[in-house]
Short mmCIF file of C-alpha atoms and ligand atoms in Angstrom, two decimals:
data_model
loop_
_atom_site.label_atom_id
_atom_site.label_comp_id
_atom_site.label_asym_id
_atom_site.label_seq_id
_atom_site.Cartn_x
_atom_site.Cartn_y
_atom_site.Cartn_z
CA UNK A 1479 115.50 94.50 101.76
CA UNK A 1480 117.43 96.67 104.23
CA UNK A 1481 120.02 97.58 101.59
CA UNK A 1482 117.77 97.75 98.52
CA UNK A 1483 117.10 101.11 96.92
CA UNK A 1484 113.99 102.59 95.39
CA UNK A 1485 114.32 104.85 92.36
CA UNK A 1486 111.85 107.32 90.93
CA UNK A 1487 112.10 108.22 87.28
CA UNK A 1488 110.65 111.39 85.75
CA UNK A 1489 108.50 111.58 82.67
CA UNK A 1490 104.99 110.31 83.36
CA UNK A 1491 102.04 112.50 84.35
CA UNK A 1492 100.06 111.22 87.35
CA UNK A 1493 96.35 110.61 86.84
CA UNK A 1494 93.60 108.90 88.77
CA UNK A 1495 91.68 108.60 92.04
CA UNK A 1496 93.06 106.91 95.14
CA UNK A 1497 92.06 106.55 98.78
CA UNK A 1498 94.48 107.78 101.40
CA UNK A 1499 95.62 105.16 103.92
CA UNK A 1500 94.22 105.47 107.45
CA UNK A 1501 95.47 108.31 109.60
CA UNK A 1502 98.43 107.20 111.71
CA UNK A 1503 97.67 109.44 114.70
CA UNK A 1504 94.05 108.32 114.89
CA UNK A 1505 94.97 104.65 114.31
CA UNK A 1506 97.36 104.60 117.30
CA UNK A 1507 94.77 106.31 119.49
CA UNK A 1508 91.95 103.94 118.50
CA UNK A 1509 93.99 100.94 119.65
CA UNK A 1510 95.19 102.56 122.88
CA UNK A 1511 91.81 103.95 123.95
CA UNK A 1512 90.12 100.70 122.88
CA UNK A 1513 92.51 98.77 125.14
CA UNK A 1514 91.94 101.16 128.07
CA UNK A 1515 88.14 100.94 127.71
CA UNK A 1516 85.69 98.37 129.02
CA UNK A 1517 84.02 96.38 126.26
CA UNK A 1518 84.47 96.09 122.53
CA UNK A 1519 85.78 98.73 120.14
CA UNK A 1520 85.47 98.12 116.40
CA UNK A 1521 87.75 100.07 114.10
CA UNK A 1522 87.34 100.52 110.36
CA UNK A 1523 90.10 101.85 108.11
CA UNK A 1524 92.96 101.28 110.56
CA UNK A 1525 96.38 102.04 109.07
CA UNK A 1526 98.19 98.72 108.91
CA UNK A 1527 101.65 100.27 108.88
CA UNK A 1528 104.48 98.93 111.00
CA UNK A 1529 104.16 101.70 113.63
CA UNK A 1530 100.50 100.98 114.28
CA UNK A 1531 101.02 97.19 114.26
CA UNK A 1532 103.57 97.72 117.05
CA UNK A 1533 100.94 99.56 119.05
CA UNK A 1534 98.48 96.70 118.43
CA UNK A 1535 101.05 94.24 119.77
CA UNK A 1536 101.75 96.49 122.76
CA UNK A 1537 98.06 96.64 123.60
CA UNK A 1538 97.97 92.83 123.64
CA UNK A 1539 100.96 92.88 125.98
CA UNK A 1540 99.02 95.20 128.32
CA UNK A 1541 96.12 92.74 128.40
CA UNK A 1542 93.65 93.68 125.65
CA UNK A 1543 92.36 91.24 123.04
CA UNK A 1544 93.27 92.79 119.68
CA UNK A 1545 92.20 91.01 116.49
CA UNK A 1546 92.23 91.82 112.81
CA UNK A 1547 88.85 90.97 111.26
CA UNK A 1548 89.64 92.00 107.68
CA UNK A 1549 91.60 94.65 105.79
CA UNK A 1550 91.64 97.71 108.05
CA UNK A 1551 88.93 96.17 110.24
CA UNK A 1552 89.99 95.52 113.83
CA UNK A 1553 88.29 94.49 117.06
CA UNK A 1554 89.68 95.45 120.45
CA UNK A 1555 88.32 94.05 123.67
CA UNK A 1556 89.56 96.19 126.53
CA UNK A 1557 89.73 95.17 130.19
CA UNK A 1558 89.03 98.68 131.45
CA UNK A 1559 92.69 98.86 132.52
CA UNK A 1560 96.18 97.64 131.72
CA UNK A 1561 97.95 94.60 133.21
CA UNK A 1562 101.70 94.30 133.61
CA UNK A 1563 103.38 93.11 130.39
CA UNK A 1564 105.48 89.95 130.64
CA UNK A 1565 108.23 91.24 128.39
CA UNK A 1566 109.82 94.41 127.05
CA UNK A 1567 107.41 96.50 124.93
CA UNK A 1568 109.11 97.30 121.61
CA UNK A 1569 107.44 100.23 119.85
CA UNK A 1570 109.65 99.98 116.75
CA UNK A 1571 110.01 103.33 114.98
CA UNK A 1572 106.92 104.93 116.55
CA UNK A 1573 107.33 108.02 118.72
CA UNK A 1574 103.57 108.45 118.92
CA UNK A 1575 103.12 104.84 119.96
CA UNK A 1576 105.68 104.84 122.75
CA UNK A 1577 104.85 108.29 124.15
CA UNK A 1578 101.09 107.73 124.26
CA UNK A 1579 101.43 104.21 125.65
CA UNK A 1580 103.79 105.40 128.39
CA UNK A 1581 101.20 107.99 129.36
CA UNK A 1582 98.36 105.47 129.35
CA UNK A 1583 100.37 102.86 131.29
CA UNK A 1584 101.56 105.38 133.90
CA UNK A 1585 98.07 105.45 135.39
CA UNK A 1586 98.14 101.78 136.37
CA UNK A 1587 99.91 99.93 139.16
CA UNK A 1588 102.46 98.11 137.03
CA UNK A 1589 106.05 98.13 135.78
CA UNK A 1590 106.82 98.14 132.06
CA UNK A 1591 110.02 98.44 130.06
CA UNK A 1592 109.89 100.18 126.68
CA UNK A 1593 112.31 100.16 123.78
CA UNK A 1594 112.33 100.90 120.06
CA UNK A 1595 114.49 100.78 116.95
CA UNK A 1596 117.77 102.67 116.58
CA UNK A 1597 115.94 105.87 115.53
CA UNK A 1598 113.43 105.78 118.41
CA UNK A 1599 116.20 105.05 120.94
CA UNK A 1600 117.81 108.36 119.95
CA UNK A 1601 114.65 110.45 120.37
CA UNK A 1602 113.91 112.54 123.47
CA UNK A 1603 111.52 110.95 125.96
CA UNK A 1604 112.24 113.48 128.72
CA UNK A 1605 109.36 115.58 127.39
CA UNK A 1606 106.87 112.93 128.59
CA UNK A 1607 108.87 111.68 131.58
CA UNK A 1608 108.85 115.20 133.05
CA UNK A 1609 105.07 115.67 133.47
CA UNK A 1610 104.43 111.98 134.22
CA UNK A 1611 107.08 112.12 136.97
CA UNK A 1612 105.43 115.25 138.38
CA UNK A 1613 102.23 113.20 138.57
CA UNK A 1614 104.03 110.49 140.56
CA UNK A 1615 105.23 107.92 137.98
CA UNK A 1616 108.85 106.84 138.25
CA UNK A 1617 111.26 106.05 135.45
CA UNK A 1618 114.66 104.46 135.15
CA UNK A 1619 116.32 104.85 131.79
CA UNK A 1620 119.36 105.84 129.79
CA UNK A 1621 120.96 109.24 129.94
CA UNK A 1622 119.02 112.07 128.38
CA UNK A 1623 115.73 110.24 128.97
CA UNK A 1624 116.42 107.85 126.09
CA UNK A 1625 114.91 104.36 125.57
CA UNK A 1626 115.12 101.64 126.75
CA UNK A 1627 113.48 102.75 129.98
CA UNK A 1628 111.34 101.25 132.70
CA UNK A 1629 108.19 102.88 134.03
CA UNK A 1630 106.60 102.23 137.41
CA UNK A 1631 103.04 103.58 137.37
CA UNK A 1632 100.00 103.98 139.57
CA UNK A 1633 98.64 106.32 142.27
CA UNK A 1634 99.04 109.44 140.14
CA UNK A 1635 98.14 112.92 141.34
CA UNK A 1636 96.47 115.56 139.20
CA UNK A 1637 98.48 118.21 137.34
CA UNK A 1638 98.19 121.50 135.53
CA UNK A 1639 100.89 121.29 132.88
CA UNK A 1640 101.91 123.96 130.39
CA UNK A 1641 103.47 122.38 127.31
CA UNK A 1642 107.03 123.65 126.85
CA UNK A 1643 106.89 122.71 123.16
CA UNK A 1644 104.00 122.28 120.72
CA UNK A 1645 103.54 118.51 121.04
CA UNK A 1646 100.31 116.57 120.73
CA UNK A 1647 102.18 113.51 121.93
CA UNK A 1648 103.11 115.13 125.24
CA UNK A 1649 99.59 116.56 125.64
CA UNK A 1650 98.11 113.13 124.94
CA UNK A 1651 100.46 111.32 127.33
CA UNK A 1652 99.40 113.63 130.18
CA UNK A 1653 95.68 113.33 129.34
CA UNK A 1654 95.82 109.53 129.10
CA UNK A 1655 97.73 109.27 132.39
CA UNK A 1656 95.20 111.66 133.92
CA UNK A 1657 92.31 109.28 133.21
CA UNK A 1658 93.53 107.27 136.19
CA UNK A 1659 94.80 110.09 138.41
CA UNK A 1660 93.11 110.90 141.70
CA UNK A 1661 92.52 114.55 140.79
CA UNK A 1662 91.81 116.55 137.62
CA UNK A 1663 94.46 116.98 134.94
CA UNK A 1664 94.82 120.09 132.89
CA UNK A 1665 97.09 120.64 129.88
CA UNK A 1666 97.74 124.22 128.80
CA UNK A 1667 98.81 124.64 125.16
CA UNK A 1668 100.25 128.01 124.10
CA UNK A 1669 100.00 126.73 120.49
CA UNK A 1670 97.08 124.41 119.70
CA UNK A 1671 98.19 120.97 118.47
CA UNK A 1672 96.24 118.13 116.85
CA UNK A 1673 93.22 117.32 119.02
CA UNK A 1674 92.50 113.71 118.08
CA UNK A 1675 92.92 112.48 121.66
CA UNK A 1676 90.36 114.96 122.94
CA UNK A 1677 87.89 114.15 120.15
CA UNK A 1678 88.29 110.41 120.53
CA UNK A 1679 88.05 110.44 124.34
CA UNK A 1680 84.61 111.99 123.90
CA UNK A 1681 83.62 109.14 121.57
CA UNK A 1682 84.59 106.75 124.40
CA UNK A 1683 82.30 108.61 126.80
CA UNK A 1684 84.83 110.84 128.61
CA UNK A 1685 83.94 114.45 129.27
CA UNK A 1686 86.78 116.68 128.04
CA UNK A 1687 86.54 120.37 128.77
CA UNK A 1688 88.34 122.64 126.28
CA UNK A 1689 88.50 126.39 126.86
CA UNK A 1690 90.35 129.07 124.92
CA UNK A 1691 91.92 131.59 127.30
CA UNK A 1692 93.98 134.49 125.92
CA UNK A 1693 97.08 132.94 124.33
CA UNK A 1694 96.45 129.43 125.66
CA UNK A 1695 94.09 126.54 125.04
CA UNK A 1696 93.23 124.62 128.21
CA UNK A 1697 92.18 120.94 128.12
CA UNK A 1698 90.81 119.53 131.36
CA UNK A 1699 89.65 116.06 132.39
CA UNK A 1700 87.92 115.44 135.73
CA UNK A 1701 88.92 112.31 137.67
CA UNK A 1702 86.99 109.06 137.94
CA UNK A 1703 85.77 108.84 134.34
CA UNK A 1704 85.54 105.49 132.58
CA UNK A 1705 85.96 104.65 128.88
CA UNK A 1706 83.37 102.50 127.14
CA UNK A 1707 84.14 100.69 123.87
CA UNK A 1708 82.84 102.32 120.71
CA UNK A 1709 83.04 102.22 116.89
CA UNK A 1710 85.67 104.24 115.09
CA UNK A 1711 86.08 105.02 111.41
CA UNK A 1712 89.64 106.17 110.73
CA UNK A 1713 89.82 108.94 108.10
CA UNK A 1714 92.55 109.11 105.44
CA UNK A 1715 95.91 110.48 106.60
CA UNK A 1716 96.62 114.01 105.28
CA UNK A 1717 100.32 113.45 106.00
CA UNK A 1718 100.31 110.51 103.56
CA UNK A 1719 97.90 112.11 101.06
CA UNK A 1720 100.45 114.93 100.84
CA UNK A 1721 102.78 112.75 98.72
CA UNK A 1722 100.49 112.01 95.73
CA UNK A 1723 99.08 115.54 96.01
CA UNK A 1724 102.47 117.27 95.77
CA UNK A 1725 103.57 114.76 93.11
CA UNK A 1726 100.60 115.88 90.98
CA UNK A 1727 101.30 119.58 91.62
CA UNK A 1728 104.91 119.37 90.41
CA UNK A 1729 104.53 116.88 87.52
CA UNK A 1730 103.25 118.38 84.23
CA UNK A 1731 99.99 116.98 82.90
CA UNK A 1732 98.90 115.53 86.26
CA UNK A 1733 95.51 115.44 87.94
CA UNK A 1734 95.03 113.28 91.03
CA UNK A 1735 92.15 112.97 93.50
CA UNK A 1736 92.77 111.58 96.96
CA UNK A 1737 89.52 110.54 98.59
CA UNK A 1738 88.61 110.62 102.25
CA UNK A 1739 91.37 112.93 103.51
CA UNK A 1740 91.18 114.14 107.12
CA UNK A 1741 90.83 117.94 107.01
CA UNK A 1742 90.94 118.74 110.72
CA UNK A 1743 92.18 122.38 110.79
CA UNK A 1744 94.92 121.36 113.23
CA UNK A 1745 96.31 119.05 110.51
CA UNK A 1746 95.62 121.03 107.33
CA UNK A 1747 98.45 123.60 107.34
CA UNK A 1748 100.08 122.06 104.26
CA UNK A 1749 97.00 122.55 102.09
CA UNK A 1750 96.69 126.17 103.20
CA UNK A 1751 100.35 126.76 102.38
CA UNK A 1752 100.16 125.06 98.98
CA UNK A 1753 97.15 127.22 98.09
CA UNK A 1754 99.12 130.35 99.03
CA UNK A 1755 101.82 129.10 96.67
CA UNK A 1756 99.26 129.02 93.86
CA UNK A 1757 98.48 125.30 93.89
CA UNK A 1758 95.32 124.22 92.08
CA UNK A 1759 93.71 122.23 94.91
CA UNK A 1760 89.99 121.63 95.17
CA UNK A 1761 88.07 119.96 97.96
CA UNK A 1762 84.80 118.16 97.29
CA UNK A 1763 82.41 116.10 99.33
CA UNK A 1764 83.31 117.77 102.62
CA UNK A 1765 81.67 115.61 105.32
CA UNK A 1766 81.91 114.53 108.94
CA UNK A 1767 83.28 111.06 109.62
CA UNK A 1768 83.36 109.96 113.24
CA UNK A 1769 83.67 113.50 114.59
CA UNK A 1770 86.41 114.58 112.15
CA UNK A 1771 86.02 116.67 108.95
CA UNK A 1772 86.93 114.72 105.80
CA UNK A 1773 86.95 115.56 102.07
CA UNK A 1774 88.19 114.48 98.63
CA UNK A 1775 91.20 116.54 97.52
CA UNK A 1776 92.03 117.05 93.84
CA UNK A 1777 95.44 118.41 92.80
CA UNK A 1778 96.38 119.52 89.28
CA UNK A 1779 99.83 120.44 88.01
CA UNK A 1780 100.39 124.10 88.97
CA UNK A 1781 102.89 126.89 88.53
CA UNK A 1782 103.73 127.76 92.15
CA UNK A 1783 105.65 130.56 93.82
CA UNK A 1784 107.64 130.60 97.05
CA UNK A 1785 106.01 131.83 100.26
CA UNK A 1786 106.94 132.71 103.83
CA UNK A 1787 105.37 130.07 106.09
CA UNK A 1788 104.74 131.56 109.55
CA UNK A 1789 105.95 129.78 112.68
CA UNK A 1790 102.40 129.67 114.11
CA UNK A 1791 101.45 127.25 111.35
CA UNK A 1792 104.13 124.69 112.25
CA UNK A 1793 102.05 122.50 114.61
CA UNK A 1794 99.37 122.02 111.94
CA UNK A 1795 101.86 120.71 109.36
CA UNK A 1796 104.93 119.59 111.31
CA UNK A 1797 105.19 116.26 109.46
CA UNK A 1798 104.58 117.90 106.07
CA UNK A 1799 107.62 120.21 105.84
CA UNK A 1800 109.75 117.60 104.04
CA UNK A 1801 107.21 117.32 101.20
CA UNK A 1802 106.56 121.08 101.29
CA UNK A 1803 110.30 121.55 100.77
CA UNK A 1804 109.97 119.44 97.61
CA UNK A 1805 107.04 121.53 96.36
CA UNK A 1806 109.14 124.62 97.14
CA UNK A 1807 112.00 123.32 95.00
CA UNK A 1808 109.66 123.52 91.98
CA UNK A 1809 108.16 126.91 92.89
CA UNK A 1810 109.44 130.26 91.69
CA UNK A 1811 111.44 132.04 94.38
CA UNK A 1812 112.19 131.39 98.04
CA UNK A 1813 110.05 129.43 100.48
CA UNK A 1814 110.94 130.22 104.09
CA UNK A 1815 109.73 127.72 106.70
CA UNK A 1816 109.97 129.34 110.12
CA UNK A 1817 109.71 127.89 113.61
CA UNK A 1818 110.37 124.34 112.47
CA UNK A 1819 112.91 123.31 115.15
CA UNK A 1820 110.72 120.34 116.18
CA UNK A 1821 111.58 118.78 112.79
CA UNK A 1822 115.01 118.02 114.24
CA UNK A 1823 113.62 115.51 116.79
CA UNK A 1824 111.40 113.46 114.48
CA UNK A 1825 112.36 110.05 113.06
CA UNK A 1826 115.52 111.87 111.94
CA UNK A 1827 116.81 115.44 111.99
CA UNK A 1828 114.52 116.33 109.10
CA UNK A 1829 115.92 119.82 108.58
CA UNK A 1830 119.43 118.44 108.13
CA UNK A 1831 118.35 115.52 105.94
CA UNK A 1832 116.09 117.60 103.68
CA UNK A 1833 118.87 120.17 103.31
CA UNK A 1834 121.36 117.42 102.40
CA UNK A 1835 118.99 115.60 100.04
CA UNK A 1836 117.81 118.71 98.22
CA UNK A 1837 121.37 120.00 97.89
CA UNK A 1838 122.41 116.64 96.40
CA UNK A 1839 119.54 117.06 93.90
CA UNK A 1840 120.84 120.48 92.83
CA UNK A 1841 118.41 122.62 94.88
CA UNK A 1842 119.73 125.61 96.84
CA UNK A 1843 118.84 125.37 100.54
CA UNK A 1844 119.63 127.47 103.61
CA UNK A 1845 119.56 125.73 106.96
CA UNK A 1846 119.29 127.53 110.30
CA UNK A 1847 118.49 126.07 113.74
CA UNK A 1848 114.75 126.83 113.49
CA UNK A 1849 114.31 127.77 109.83
CA UNK A 1850 114.59 125.96 106.51
CA UNK A 1851 114.67 128.00 103.30
CA UNK A 1852 114.39 126.46 99.84
CA UNK A 1853 115.32 128.52 96.82
CA UNK A 1854 113.02 127.30 94.10
CA UNK A 1855 113.14 127.93 90.41
CA UNK A 1856 110.39 127.63 87.86
CA UNK A 1857 110.67 124.41 85.91
CA UNK A 1858 111.05 126.11 82.54
CA UNK A 1859 113.92 128.41 83.49
CA UNK A 1860 115.84 126.31 85.89
CA UNK A 1861 114.72 122.69 86.22
CA UNK A 1862 115.45 120.67 89.34
CA UNK A 1863 118.34 118.37 88.45
CA UNK A 1864 117.76 115.35 90.73
CA UNK A 1865 120.26 112.59 89.92
CA UNK A 1866 121.19 111.78 93.51
CA UNK A 1867 121.16 108.78 95.79
CA UNK A 1868 119.66 110.12 99.01
CA UNK A 1869 120.49 108.93 102.51
CA UNK A 1870 117.30 108.74 104.59
CA UNK A 1871 118.58 107.49 107.97
CA UNK A 1872 115.55 105.19 107.88
CA UNK A 1873 113.08 108.10 107.88
CA UNK A 1874 109.97 107.20 105.86
CA UNK A 1875 108.99 110.79 105.09
CA UNK A 1876 112.51 111.72 103.91
CA UNK A 1877 112.37 108.71 101.56
CA UNK A 1878 108.90 109.46 100.14
CA UNK A 1879 109.65 113.17 99.73
CA UNK A 1880 112.73 112.56 97.61
CA UNK A 1881 110.98 109.88 95.54
CA UNK A 1882 108.29 112.46 94.75
CA UNK A 1883 110.99 114.96 93.75
CA UNK A 1884 112.43 112.40 91.34
CA UNK A 1885 109.10 112.22 89.45
CA UNK A 1886 109.55 115.79 88.20
CA UNK A 1887 113.34 116.33 88.19
CA UNK A 1888 115.58 115.95 85.13
CA UNK A 1889 117.36 112.82 86.35
CA UNK A 1890 116.07 109.93 88.50
CA UNK A 1891 116.41 109.97 92.30
CA UNK A 1892 117.14 106.96 94.52
CA UNK A 1893 116.63 106.51 98.26
CA UNK A 1894 118.10 103.98 100.68
CA UNK A 1895 116.25 101.95 103.34
CA UNK A 1896 112.95 101.99 101.39
CA UNK A 1897 111.54 99.29 103.67
CA UNK A 1898 110.98 102.01 106.29
CA UNK A 1899 108.24 103.56 104.14
CA UNK A 1900 105.99 100.80 105.51
CA UNK A 1901 106.02 102.44 108.96
CA UNK A 1902 103.39 104.96 107.81
CA UNK A 1903 102.43 104.20 104.18
CA UNK A 1904 102.85 100.51 103.28
CA UNK A 1905 100.95 100.97 99.98
CA UNK A 1906 102.96 104.02 98.84
CA UNK A 1907 104.80 102.37 95.92
CA UNK A 1908 101.76 100.51 94.55
CA UNK A 1909 99.49 103.55 94.94
CA UNK A 1910 101.95 105.85 93.19
CA UNK A 1911 102.55 103.27 90.44
CA UNK A 1912 98.77 103.01 89.96
CA UNK A 1913 98.71 106.76 89.30
CA UNK A 1914 101.40 106.31 86.65
CA UNK A 1915 104.47 107.24 88.68
CA UNK A 1916 107.74 105.54 87.76
CA UNK A 1917 108.88 104.26 91.17
CA UNK A 1918 110.61 100.89 91.31
CA UNK A 1919 113.37 98.97 93.02
CA UNK A 1920 116.74 99.88 91.61
C1 LIG B 2925 101.66 113.11 116.51
C2 LIG B 2925 102.17 114.31 116.90
C3 LIG B 2925 103.33 114.95 116.26
C4 LIG B 2925 103.65 114.32 114.90
C5 LIG B 2925 103.60 112.83 114.94
C6 LIG B 2925 102.22 112.35 115.36
C7 LIG B 2925 100.53 112.54 117.24
O1 LIG B 2925 104.46 114.78 117.10
O2 LIG B 2925 104.91 114.74 114.44
O3 LIG B 2925 103.92 112.25 113.69
O4 LIG B 2925 99.90 111.58 116.74
O5 LIG B 2925 100.21 113.04 118.33
P1 LIG B 2925 104.77 115.79 118.32
O6 LIG B 2925 103.77 115.61 119.36
O7 LIG B 2925 106.15 115.39 118.78
O8 LIG B 2925 104.77 117.16 117.68
#
């Protein structure tokens, strides 16, 4: 499987209704908070992707009982604290998993060694080690704060920490560590990032104080609060829904509805941007599911134009720039994505890989340290050629983005390491095929 390729072939319109897989961010958090809590947490709609299954295994290693009851239905029995794992905790490809678990574990009197796959071992962990060390945790690891590394936790002090980069993972690591600190913790965010940890902590009975001061959002948790097991319904992942939605927008004759998509404003930057580009997107059935806004999103093939995406929007769509770059390739004119430097420290350097993949598919791209520009062309005047075999460096979103491109380009597009798609969207190929897309093993 590691060396197989997937190929997408243009020609078929996409039609139908699908349900987005469970949100990855919320799935990780439901397992971690469930394991930290006292009592039983029941989760519905959990994403059963490889990243989240690693977090489930890690929570067992830290002492929780974690069981699958049925498809997407999970039961977690927490001990109200973590115990020391007997072996190395391998978080696979999951940056969210390892960073949040390190934060949670730092609050307990234990030692734990963390590792991950070759991609995760290259990613910066210093961003969480820094605040957790300030709180009193100690770490021993490879140069540059890389995995594998060993944490010694317990007896943490409080902290007021200003995020040096817009990262919900760093914010969450500090908040989760702070649950077991002796004094209050405060995270100060100059740019608001996804707030699933704050929302879910409330569902577990923790009081989280959020105040907007000029130019900074402040999140504060008082010490001595306990988590109590709860029920969680995981909404559909907008980062995954983005793939069938953009596929429909760029493929003539298409109309696709994705049901149950999380529309938290701190995650919805892609939809706002696509609308500015002229995308025909409609949202129906807007509702509240477990404290998060959710709706059914319908996308129809649209003539789009390039736009200038402001840097302030980056945190609300950081994982969606690869698929936005594909939409931009089919739009008329230039799409400038500013302030996207964080893309370089995801599962791969996503600016470099999107630039390389799009260039190989005949799309003009300009790459700068913090900006990615795609020079689109309307389909009629200047179709996207495709016809490339794209190197993904094992990055699921790079793979899915280029497969979507190949549905509307002139020639088919192949990607390597397709097995990695299962980290976030294990049903991607079958769901896309069900909508009529020509995606198959080469
Ligand atoms: C996530 C936060 C983002 C995002 C990641 C999931 C989370 O990472 O890219 O896929 O669940 O908190 P950063 O915190 O590094 O921006």
